Short mmCIF file of C-alpha atoms and ligand atoms in Angstrom, two decimals:
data_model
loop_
_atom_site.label_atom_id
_atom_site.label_comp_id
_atom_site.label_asym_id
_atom_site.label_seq_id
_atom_site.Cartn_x
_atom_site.Cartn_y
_atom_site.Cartn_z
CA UNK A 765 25.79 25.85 1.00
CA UNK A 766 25.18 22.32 2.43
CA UNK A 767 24.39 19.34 0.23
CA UNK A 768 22.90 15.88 -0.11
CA UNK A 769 22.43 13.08 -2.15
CA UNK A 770 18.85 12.34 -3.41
CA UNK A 771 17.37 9.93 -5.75
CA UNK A 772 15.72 12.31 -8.27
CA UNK A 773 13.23 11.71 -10.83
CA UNK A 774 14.67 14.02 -13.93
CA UNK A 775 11.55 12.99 -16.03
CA UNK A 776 8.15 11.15 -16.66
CA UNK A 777 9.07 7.34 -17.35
CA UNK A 778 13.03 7.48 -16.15
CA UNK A 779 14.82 5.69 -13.54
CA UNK A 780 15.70 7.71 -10.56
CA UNK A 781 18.96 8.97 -10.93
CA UNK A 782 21.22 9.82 -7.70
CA UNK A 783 21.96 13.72 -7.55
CA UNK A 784 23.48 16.12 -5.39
CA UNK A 785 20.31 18.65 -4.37
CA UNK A 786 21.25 21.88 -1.74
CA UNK A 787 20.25 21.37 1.74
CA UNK A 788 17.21 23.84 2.87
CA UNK A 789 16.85 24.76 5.81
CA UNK A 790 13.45 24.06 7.81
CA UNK A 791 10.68 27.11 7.88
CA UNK A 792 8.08 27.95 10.09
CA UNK A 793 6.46 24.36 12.03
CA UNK A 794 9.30 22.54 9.78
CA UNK A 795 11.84 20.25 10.71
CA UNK A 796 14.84 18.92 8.79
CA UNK A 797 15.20 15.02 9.24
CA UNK A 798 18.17 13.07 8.39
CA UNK A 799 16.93 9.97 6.58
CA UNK A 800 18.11 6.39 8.11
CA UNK A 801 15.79 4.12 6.04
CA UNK A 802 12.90 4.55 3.46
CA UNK A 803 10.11 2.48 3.00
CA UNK A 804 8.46 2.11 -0.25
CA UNK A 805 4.63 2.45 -1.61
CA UNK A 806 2.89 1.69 -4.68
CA UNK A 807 2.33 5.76 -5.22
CA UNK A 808 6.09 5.99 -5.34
CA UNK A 809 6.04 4.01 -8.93
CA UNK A 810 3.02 5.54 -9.80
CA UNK A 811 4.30 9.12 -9.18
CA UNK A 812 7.46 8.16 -11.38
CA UNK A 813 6.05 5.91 -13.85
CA UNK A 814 3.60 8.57 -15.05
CA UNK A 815 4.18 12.14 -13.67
CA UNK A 816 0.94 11.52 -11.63
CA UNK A 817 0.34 14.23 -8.58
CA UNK A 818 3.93 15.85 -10.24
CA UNK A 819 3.81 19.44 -10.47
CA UNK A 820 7.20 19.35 -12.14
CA UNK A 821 10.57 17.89 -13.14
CA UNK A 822 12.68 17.17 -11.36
CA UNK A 823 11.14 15.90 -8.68
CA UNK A 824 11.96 14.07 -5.23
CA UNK A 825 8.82 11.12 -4.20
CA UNK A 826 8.64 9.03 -1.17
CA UNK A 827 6.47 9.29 1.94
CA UNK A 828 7.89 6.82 4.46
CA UNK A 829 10.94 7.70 6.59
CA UNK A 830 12.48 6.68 10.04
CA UNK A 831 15.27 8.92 10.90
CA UNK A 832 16.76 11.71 12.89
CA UNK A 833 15.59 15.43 13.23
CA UNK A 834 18.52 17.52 12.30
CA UNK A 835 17.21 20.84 12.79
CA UNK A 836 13.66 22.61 13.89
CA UNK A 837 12.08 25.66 12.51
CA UNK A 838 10.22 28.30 14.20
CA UNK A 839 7.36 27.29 15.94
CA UNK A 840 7.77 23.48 16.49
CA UNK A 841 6.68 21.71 19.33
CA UNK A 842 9.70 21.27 21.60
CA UNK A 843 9.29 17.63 21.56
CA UNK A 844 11.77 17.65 17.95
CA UNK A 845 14.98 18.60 19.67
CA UNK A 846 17.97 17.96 17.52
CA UNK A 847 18.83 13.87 17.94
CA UNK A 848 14.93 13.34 18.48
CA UNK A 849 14.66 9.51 16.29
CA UNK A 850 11.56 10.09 14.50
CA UNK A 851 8.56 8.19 12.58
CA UNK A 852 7.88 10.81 9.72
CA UNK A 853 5.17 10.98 6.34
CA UNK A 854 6.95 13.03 4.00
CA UNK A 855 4.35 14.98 2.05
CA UNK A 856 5.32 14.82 -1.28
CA UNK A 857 2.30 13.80 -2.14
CA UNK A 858 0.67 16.68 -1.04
CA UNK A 859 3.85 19.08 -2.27
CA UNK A 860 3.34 17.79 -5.46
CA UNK A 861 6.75 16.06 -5.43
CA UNK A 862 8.14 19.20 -5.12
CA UNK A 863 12.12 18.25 -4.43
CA UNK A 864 12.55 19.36 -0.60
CA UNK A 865 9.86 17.46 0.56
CA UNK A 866 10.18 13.90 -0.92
CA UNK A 867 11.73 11.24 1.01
CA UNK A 868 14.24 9.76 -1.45
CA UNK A 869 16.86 11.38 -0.25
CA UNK A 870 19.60 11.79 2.75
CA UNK A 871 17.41 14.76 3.87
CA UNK A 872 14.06 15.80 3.85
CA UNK A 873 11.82 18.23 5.05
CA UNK A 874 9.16 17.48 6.46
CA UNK A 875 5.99 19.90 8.55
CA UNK A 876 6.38 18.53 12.19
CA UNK A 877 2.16 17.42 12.68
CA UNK A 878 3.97 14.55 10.36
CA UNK A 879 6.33 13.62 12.58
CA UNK A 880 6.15 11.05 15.63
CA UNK A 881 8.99 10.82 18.15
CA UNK A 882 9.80 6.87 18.33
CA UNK A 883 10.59 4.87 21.54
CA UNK A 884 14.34 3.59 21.82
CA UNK A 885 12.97 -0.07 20.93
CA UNK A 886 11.62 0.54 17.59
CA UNK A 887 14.41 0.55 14.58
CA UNK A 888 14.29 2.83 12.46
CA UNK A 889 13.33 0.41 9.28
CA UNK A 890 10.53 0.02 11.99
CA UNK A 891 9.66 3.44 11.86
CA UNK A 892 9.65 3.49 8.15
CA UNK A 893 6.82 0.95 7.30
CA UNK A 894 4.10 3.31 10.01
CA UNK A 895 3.59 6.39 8.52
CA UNK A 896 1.56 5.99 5.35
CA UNK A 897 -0.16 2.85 6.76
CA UNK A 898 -0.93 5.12 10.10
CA UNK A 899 -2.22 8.04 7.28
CA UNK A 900 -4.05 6.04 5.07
CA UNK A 901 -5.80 4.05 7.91
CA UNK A 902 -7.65 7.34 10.03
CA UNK A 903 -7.95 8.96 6.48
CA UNK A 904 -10.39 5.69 6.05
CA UNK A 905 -12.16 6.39 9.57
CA UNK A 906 -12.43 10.09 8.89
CA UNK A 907 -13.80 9.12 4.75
CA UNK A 908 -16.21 6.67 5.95
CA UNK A 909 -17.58 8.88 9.32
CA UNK A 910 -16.25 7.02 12.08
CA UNK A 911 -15.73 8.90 15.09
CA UNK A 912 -12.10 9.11 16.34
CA UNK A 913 -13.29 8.50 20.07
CA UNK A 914 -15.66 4.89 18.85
CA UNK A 915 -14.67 2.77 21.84
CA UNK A 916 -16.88 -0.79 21.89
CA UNK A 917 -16.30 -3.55 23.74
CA UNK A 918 -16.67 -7.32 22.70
CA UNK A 919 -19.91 -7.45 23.77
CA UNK A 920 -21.43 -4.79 21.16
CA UNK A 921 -20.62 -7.46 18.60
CA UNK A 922 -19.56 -4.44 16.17
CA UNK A 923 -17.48 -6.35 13.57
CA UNK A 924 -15.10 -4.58 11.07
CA UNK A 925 -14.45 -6.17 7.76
CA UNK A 926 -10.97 -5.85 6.63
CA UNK A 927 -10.17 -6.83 3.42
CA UNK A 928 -6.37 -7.27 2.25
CA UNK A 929 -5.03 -7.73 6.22
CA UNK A 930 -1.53 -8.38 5.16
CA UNK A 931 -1.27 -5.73 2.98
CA UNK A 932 0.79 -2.31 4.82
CA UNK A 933 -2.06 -0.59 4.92
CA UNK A 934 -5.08 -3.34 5.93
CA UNK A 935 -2.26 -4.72 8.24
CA UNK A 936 -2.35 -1.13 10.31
CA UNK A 937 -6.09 -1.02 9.74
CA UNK A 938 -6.64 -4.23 11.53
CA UNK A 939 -4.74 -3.16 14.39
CA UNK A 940 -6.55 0.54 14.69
CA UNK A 941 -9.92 -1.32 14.23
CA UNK A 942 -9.22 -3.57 17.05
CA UNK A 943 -8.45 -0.50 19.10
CA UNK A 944 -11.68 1.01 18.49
CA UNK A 945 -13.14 -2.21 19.91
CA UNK A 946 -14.17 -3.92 16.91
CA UNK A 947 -14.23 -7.80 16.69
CA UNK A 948 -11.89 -7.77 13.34
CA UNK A 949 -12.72 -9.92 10.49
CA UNK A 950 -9.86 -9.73 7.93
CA UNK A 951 -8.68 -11.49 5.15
CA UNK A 952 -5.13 -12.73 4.02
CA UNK A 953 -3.58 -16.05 2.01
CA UNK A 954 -3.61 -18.77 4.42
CA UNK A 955 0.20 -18.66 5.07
CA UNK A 956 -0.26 -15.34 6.36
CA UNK A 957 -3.39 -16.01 8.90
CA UNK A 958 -1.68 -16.41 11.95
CA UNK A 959 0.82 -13.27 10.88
CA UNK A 960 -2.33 -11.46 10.92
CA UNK A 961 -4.03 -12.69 13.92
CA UNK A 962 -1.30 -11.58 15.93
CA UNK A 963 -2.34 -7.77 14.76
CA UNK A 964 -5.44 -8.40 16.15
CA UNK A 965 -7.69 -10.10 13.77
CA UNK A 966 -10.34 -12.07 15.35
CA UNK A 967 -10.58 -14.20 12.52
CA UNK A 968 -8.97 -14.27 9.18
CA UNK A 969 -10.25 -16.18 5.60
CA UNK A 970 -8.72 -16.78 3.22
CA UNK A 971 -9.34 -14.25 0.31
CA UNK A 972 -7.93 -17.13 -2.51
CA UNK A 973 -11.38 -19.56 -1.30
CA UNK A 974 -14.01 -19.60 -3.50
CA UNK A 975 -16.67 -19.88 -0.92
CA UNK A 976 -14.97 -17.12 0.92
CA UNK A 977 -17.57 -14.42 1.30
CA UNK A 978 -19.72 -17.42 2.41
CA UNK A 979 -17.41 -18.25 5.01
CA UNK A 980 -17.56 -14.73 6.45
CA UNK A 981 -21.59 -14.53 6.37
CA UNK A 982 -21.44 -17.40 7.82
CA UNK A 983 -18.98 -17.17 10.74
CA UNK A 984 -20.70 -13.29 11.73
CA UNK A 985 -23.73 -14.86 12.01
CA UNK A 986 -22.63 -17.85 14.43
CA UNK A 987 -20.80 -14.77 16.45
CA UNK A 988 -23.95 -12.60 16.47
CA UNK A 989 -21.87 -10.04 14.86
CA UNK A 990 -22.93 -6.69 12.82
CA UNK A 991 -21.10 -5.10 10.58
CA UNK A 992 -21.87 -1.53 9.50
CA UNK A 993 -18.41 -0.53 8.15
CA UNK A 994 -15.60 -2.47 6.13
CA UNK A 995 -11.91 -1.39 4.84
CA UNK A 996 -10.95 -2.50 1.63
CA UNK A 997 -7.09 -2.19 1.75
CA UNK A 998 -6.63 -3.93 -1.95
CA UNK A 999 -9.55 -3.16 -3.85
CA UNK A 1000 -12.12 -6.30 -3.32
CA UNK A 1001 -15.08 -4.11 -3.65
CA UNK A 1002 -17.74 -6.13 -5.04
CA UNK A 1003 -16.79 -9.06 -2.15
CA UNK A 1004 -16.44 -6.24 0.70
CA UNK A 1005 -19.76 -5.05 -0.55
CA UNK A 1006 -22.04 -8.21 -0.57
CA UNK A 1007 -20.50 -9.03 2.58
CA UNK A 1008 -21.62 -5.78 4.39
CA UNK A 1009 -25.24 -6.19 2.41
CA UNK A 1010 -25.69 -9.68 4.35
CA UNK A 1011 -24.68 -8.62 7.43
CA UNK A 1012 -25.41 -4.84 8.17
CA UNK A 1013 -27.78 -3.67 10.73
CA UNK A 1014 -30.61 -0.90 9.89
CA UNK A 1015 -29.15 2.14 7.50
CA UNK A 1016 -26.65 2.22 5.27
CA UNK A 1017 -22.93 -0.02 5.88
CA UNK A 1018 -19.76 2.35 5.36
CA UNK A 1019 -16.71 0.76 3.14
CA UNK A 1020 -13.45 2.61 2.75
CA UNK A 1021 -11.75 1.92 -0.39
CA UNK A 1022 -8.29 2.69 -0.45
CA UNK A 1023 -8.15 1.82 -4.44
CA UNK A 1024 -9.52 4.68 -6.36
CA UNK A 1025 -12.95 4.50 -7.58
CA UNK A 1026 -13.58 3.87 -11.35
CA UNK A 1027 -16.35 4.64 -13.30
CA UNK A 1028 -17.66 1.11 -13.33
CA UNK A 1029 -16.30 -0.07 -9.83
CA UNK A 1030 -18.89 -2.18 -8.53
CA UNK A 1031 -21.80 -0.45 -6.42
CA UNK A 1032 -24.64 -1.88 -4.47
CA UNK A 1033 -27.58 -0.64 -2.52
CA UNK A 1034 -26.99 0.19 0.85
CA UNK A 1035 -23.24 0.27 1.06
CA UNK A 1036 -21.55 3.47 0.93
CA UNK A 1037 -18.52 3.17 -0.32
CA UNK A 1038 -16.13 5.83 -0.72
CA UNK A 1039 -12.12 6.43 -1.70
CA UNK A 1040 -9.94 6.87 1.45
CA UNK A 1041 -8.40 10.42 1.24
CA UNK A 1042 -7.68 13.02 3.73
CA UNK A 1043 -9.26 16.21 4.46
CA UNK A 1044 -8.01 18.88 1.20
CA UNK A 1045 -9.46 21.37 3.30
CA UNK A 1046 -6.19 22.74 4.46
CA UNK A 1047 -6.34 23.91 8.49
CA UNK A 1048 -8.59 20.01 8.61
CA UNK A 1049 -5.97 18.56 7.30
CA UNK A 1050 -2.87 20.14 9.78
CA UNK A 1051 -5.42 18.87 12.04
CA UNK A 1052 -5.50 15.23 11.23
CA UNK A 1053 -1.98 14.99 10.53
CA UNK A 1054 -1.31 16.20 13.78
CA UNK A 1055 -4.04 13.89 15.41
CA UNK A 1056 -2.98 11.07 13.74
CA UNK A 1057 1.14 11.13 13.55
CA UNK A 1058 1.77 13.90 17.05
CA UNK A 1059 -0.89 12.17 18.92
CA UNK A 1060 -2.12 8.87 17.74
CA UNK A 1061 1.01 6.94 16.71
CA UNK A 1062 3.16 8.41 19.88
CA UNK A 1063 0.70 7.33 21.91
CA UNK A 1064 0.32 3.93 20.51
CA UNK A 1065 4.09 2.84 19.96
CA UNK A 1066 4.43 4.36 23.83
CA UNK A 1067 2.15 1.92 25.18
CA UNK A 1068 2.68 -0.62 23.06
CA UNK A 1069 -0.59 -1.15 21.90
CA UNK A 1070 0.69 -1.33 17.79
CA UNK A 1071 3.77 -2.54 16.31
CA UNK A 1072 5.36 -1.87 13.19
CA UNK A 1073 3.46 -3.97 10.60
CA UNK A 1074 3.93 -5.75 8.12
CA UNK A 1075 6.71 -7.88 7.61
CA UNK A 1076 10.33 -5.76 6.83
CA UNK A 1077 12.17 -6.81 3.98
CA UNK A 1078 15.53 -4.01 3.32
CA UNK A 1079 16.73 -3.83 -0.70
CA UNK A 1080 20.16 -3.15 -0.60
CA UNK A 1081 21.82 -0.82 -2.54
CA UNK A 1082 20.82 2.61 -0.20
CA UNK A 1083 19.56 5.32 -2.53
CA UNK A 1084 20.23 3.21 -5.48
CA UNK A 1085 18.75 0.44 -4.64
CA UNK A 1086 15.03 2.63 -5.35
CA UNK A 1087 14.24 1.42 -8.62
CA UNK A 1088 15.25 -2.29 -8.15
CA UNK A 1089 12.63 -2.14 -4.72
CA UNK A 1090 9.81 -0.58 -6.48
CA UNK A 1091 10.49 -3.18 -9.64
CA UNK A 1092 10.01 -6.11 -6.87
CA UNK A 1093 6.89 -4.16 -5.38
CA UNK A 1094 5.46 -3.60 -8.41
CA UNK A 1095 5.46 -7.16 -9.46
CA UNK A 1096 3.69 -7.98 -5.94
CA UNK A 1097 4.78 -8.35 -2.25
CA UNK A 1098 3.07 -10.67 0.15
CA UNK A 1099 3.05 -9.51 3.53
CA UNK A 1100 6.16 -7.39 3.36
CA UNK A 1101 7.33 -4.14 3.66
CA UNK A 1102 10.31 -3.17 1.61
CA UNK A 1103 12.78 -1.35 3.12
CA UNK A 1104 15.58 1.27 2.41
CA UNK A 1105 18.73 1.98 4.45
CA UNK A 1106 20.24 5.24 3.61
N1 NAP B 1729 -6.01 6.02 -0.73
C1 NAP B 1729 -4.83 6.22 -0.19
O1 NAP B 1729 -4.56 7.25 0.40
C2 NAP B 1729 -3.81 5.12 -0.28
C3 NAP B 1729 -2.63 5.19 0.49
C4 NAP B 1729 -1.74 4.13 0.45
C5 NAP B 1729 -1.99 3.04 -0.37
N2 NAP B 1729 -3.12 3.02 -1.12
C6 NAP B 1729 -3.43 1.87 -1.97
O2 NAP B 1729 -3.78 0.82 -1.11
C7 NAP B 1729 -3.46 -0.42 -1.71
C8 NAP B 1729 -2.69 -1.25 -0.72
O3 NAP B 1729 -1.41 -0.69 -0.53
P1 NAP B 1729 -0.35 -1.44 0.36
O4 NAP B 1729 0.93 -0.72 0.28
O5 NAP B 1729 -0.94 -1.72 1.68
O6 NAP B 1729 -0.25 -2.81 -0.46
P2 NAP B 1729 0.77 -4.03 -0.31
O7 NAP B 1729 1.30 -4.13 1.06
O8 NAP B 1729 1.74 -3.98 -1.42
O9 NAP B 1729 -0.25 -5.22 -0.59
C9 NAP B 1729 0.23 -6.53 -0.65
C10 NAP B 1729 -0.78 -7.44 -0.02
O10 NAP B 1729 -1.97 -7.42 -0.76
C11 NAP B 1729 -2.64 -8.62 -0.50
N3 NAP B 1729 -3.59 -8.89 -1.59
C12 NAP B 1729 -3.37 -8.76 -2.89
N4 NAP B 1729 -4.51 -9.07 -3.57
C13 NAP B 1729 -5.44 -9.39 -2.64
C14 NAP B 1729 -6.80 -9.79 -2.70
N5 NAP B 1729 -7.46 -9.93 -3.85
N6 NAP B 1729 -7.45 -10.00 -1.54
C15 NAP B 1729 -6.83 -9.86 -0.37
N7 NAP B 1729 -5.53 -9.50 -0.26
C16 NAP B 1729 -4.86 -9.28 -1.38
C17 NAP B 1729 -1.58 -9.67 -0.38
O11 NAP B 1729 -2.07 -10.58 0.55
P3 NAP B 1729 -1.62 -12.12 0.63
O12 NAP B 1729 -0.16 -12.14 0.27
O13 NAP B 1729 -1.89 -12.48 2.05
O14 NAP B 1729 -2.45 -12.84 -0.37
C18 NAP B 1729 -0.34 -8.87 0.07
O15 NAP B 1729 0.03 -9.16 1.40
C19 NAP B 1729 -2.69 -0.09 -3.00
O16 NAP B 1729 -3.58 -0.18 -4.09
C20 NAP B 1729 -2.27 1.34 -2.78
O17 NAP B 1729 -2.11 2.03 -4.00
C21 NAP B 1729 -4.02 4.02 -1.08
#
């Protein structure tokens, strides 16, 4: 029986330890990927730090992989041919962390609607930082009700408040909104403005300014802009919130949180605001995924019309060098995606 090395978490509270695991082959609309590079996100800590969405131990986390599909299941798109370089959102989130299906490790598998075939020009570090950004962004649209087909044009002065826009997630946000057709209003620290202006932003604040929310009103209403839905990639809500209340049109304004919702988090008249989560109904779900990762990215990265976002920073070390990358992301990363080679 094959095997691999994987970064396994042998217990609530304990340092990933590296492992031998058997190799399983791929089932029905599976594929196995061989794992170049890993990026990392904040659920990877949380998962490990406190047994959170962990059905048991051991257990294998990660969502974020660029790498190489090794083999394909039965009934998989014929797109995944062995040597196909790949984009791919592990779901061990969704598996519960169950061990074949995390992506700390030298291979993973992984359903194929989470999989995007990559163009020759992206890296696969590149390919790494998309998925969960690319996830957690249309899990926002599909949370807060917007259609996948909105399509305005400058002229509609729709604007889309984006709230954390050098963050991995706000950064993909502000490109997809800009897509839709929204003039993008995002915010970042001022070093990072022009990083995120080149996603797309229209224009970005800067979240550290006291007068910031000001600013915003402000600016949308010399631009004649509306703004019925915001994305709060870093958990701003009260800001996000009296922003949308100045400048909404009739009915309710939309805000995706992708911060959980407390008992307590601020709430104000008029602004729906709800946690960003995908569909748990499970045939909605396959849906999405496929949607978002078969169709969405593929398309995208094809024509050029997103780029890998945000900035990549790689930890050495390979699988080892896991705990040391989430210790620097836990204590805060500024426009950076860290980075994993395997
Ligand atoms: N709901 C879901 O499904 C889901 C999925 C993925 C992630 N998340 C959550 O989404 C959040 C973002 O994750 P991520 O990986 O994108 O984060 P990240 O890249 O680690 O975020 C870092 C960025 O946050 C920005 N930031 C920090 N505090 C800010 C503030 N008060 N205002 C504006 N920007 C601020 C920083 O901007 P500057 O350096 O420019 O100041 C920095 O660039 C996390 O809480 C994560 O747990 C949720």
């Amino acid at each position: 029986m094959a095997t691999h090395l994987a970064a396994v978490a042998t217990g609530k509270d304990q340092p990933f330890e590296i492992q031998d695991r058997q190799t399983r082959m791929p089932g029905p609309g599976e594929l196995l990927i061989g794992v170049k590079s890993i990026a990392l996100n904040s659920i990877d800590y949380k998962c490990r730090d406190t047994g959170f969405a962990v059905a048991s131990f051991p257990a294998v986390m990660g969502s974020d992989v660029g790498g190489v599909v090794l083999k394909a299941g039965t009934n998989v798109p014929s797109t995944f041919k062995p040597g196909t370089r790949v984009s791919a959102f592990a779901p061990a989130f969704f598996q519960r962390c169950a061990p074949d299906y995390g992506a700390f490790q030298q291979k993973v598998i992984i359903p194929a609607r989470n999989v995007t075939p990559i163009p020759d020009t992206i890296s696969f570090n590149e390919a790494a930082t998309m998925p969960m950004a690319v996830v957690t962004t249309w899990s926002g649209w599909w949370t807060i009700g917007l259609p996948r087909n909105t399509a305005f044009s400058p002229s509609d002065k729709q604007g889309m408040l984006v709230w954390g826009g050098s963050s991995s997630v706000g950064s993909m946000v502000v490109q997809s909104a800009k897509l839709l057709g929204f003039t993008v209003y995002a915010t970042a620290s001022a070093k990072n403005h022009e990083y995120v202006k080149s996603l797309g932003a229209d224009r970005v604040f800067d979240h550290k300014d006291p007068s910031v929310e000001q600013s915003m009103i402000d600016a949308a209403k010399g631009d004649g802009l509306t703004f019925q839905y915001g994305y709060d990639a870093v958990g701003a809500l009260q800001s996000c919130q009296n922003i949308l209340k100045e400048l909404k049109g009739s009915g309710p304004a939309h805000l995706a949180s992708a911060t959980p919702l407390m008992p307590g988090s601020p709430t104000t008249d008029g602004i729906d605001t709800k946690f960003v989560v995908a569909s748990l109904e499970e045939e909605e779900q396959a849906e999405q995924f496929s949607f978002w990762m078969n169709v969405w990215l593929k398309e995208k990265l094809e024509k050029n019309e997103i780029v890998p976002s945000p900035k990549i920073q790689v930890v050495e070390g390979g699988l080892h060098g896991i705990n040391k990358g989430l210790a620097i992301l836990k204590a805060g990363v500024s426009c950076t995606k860290l980075v994993i080679e395997i």
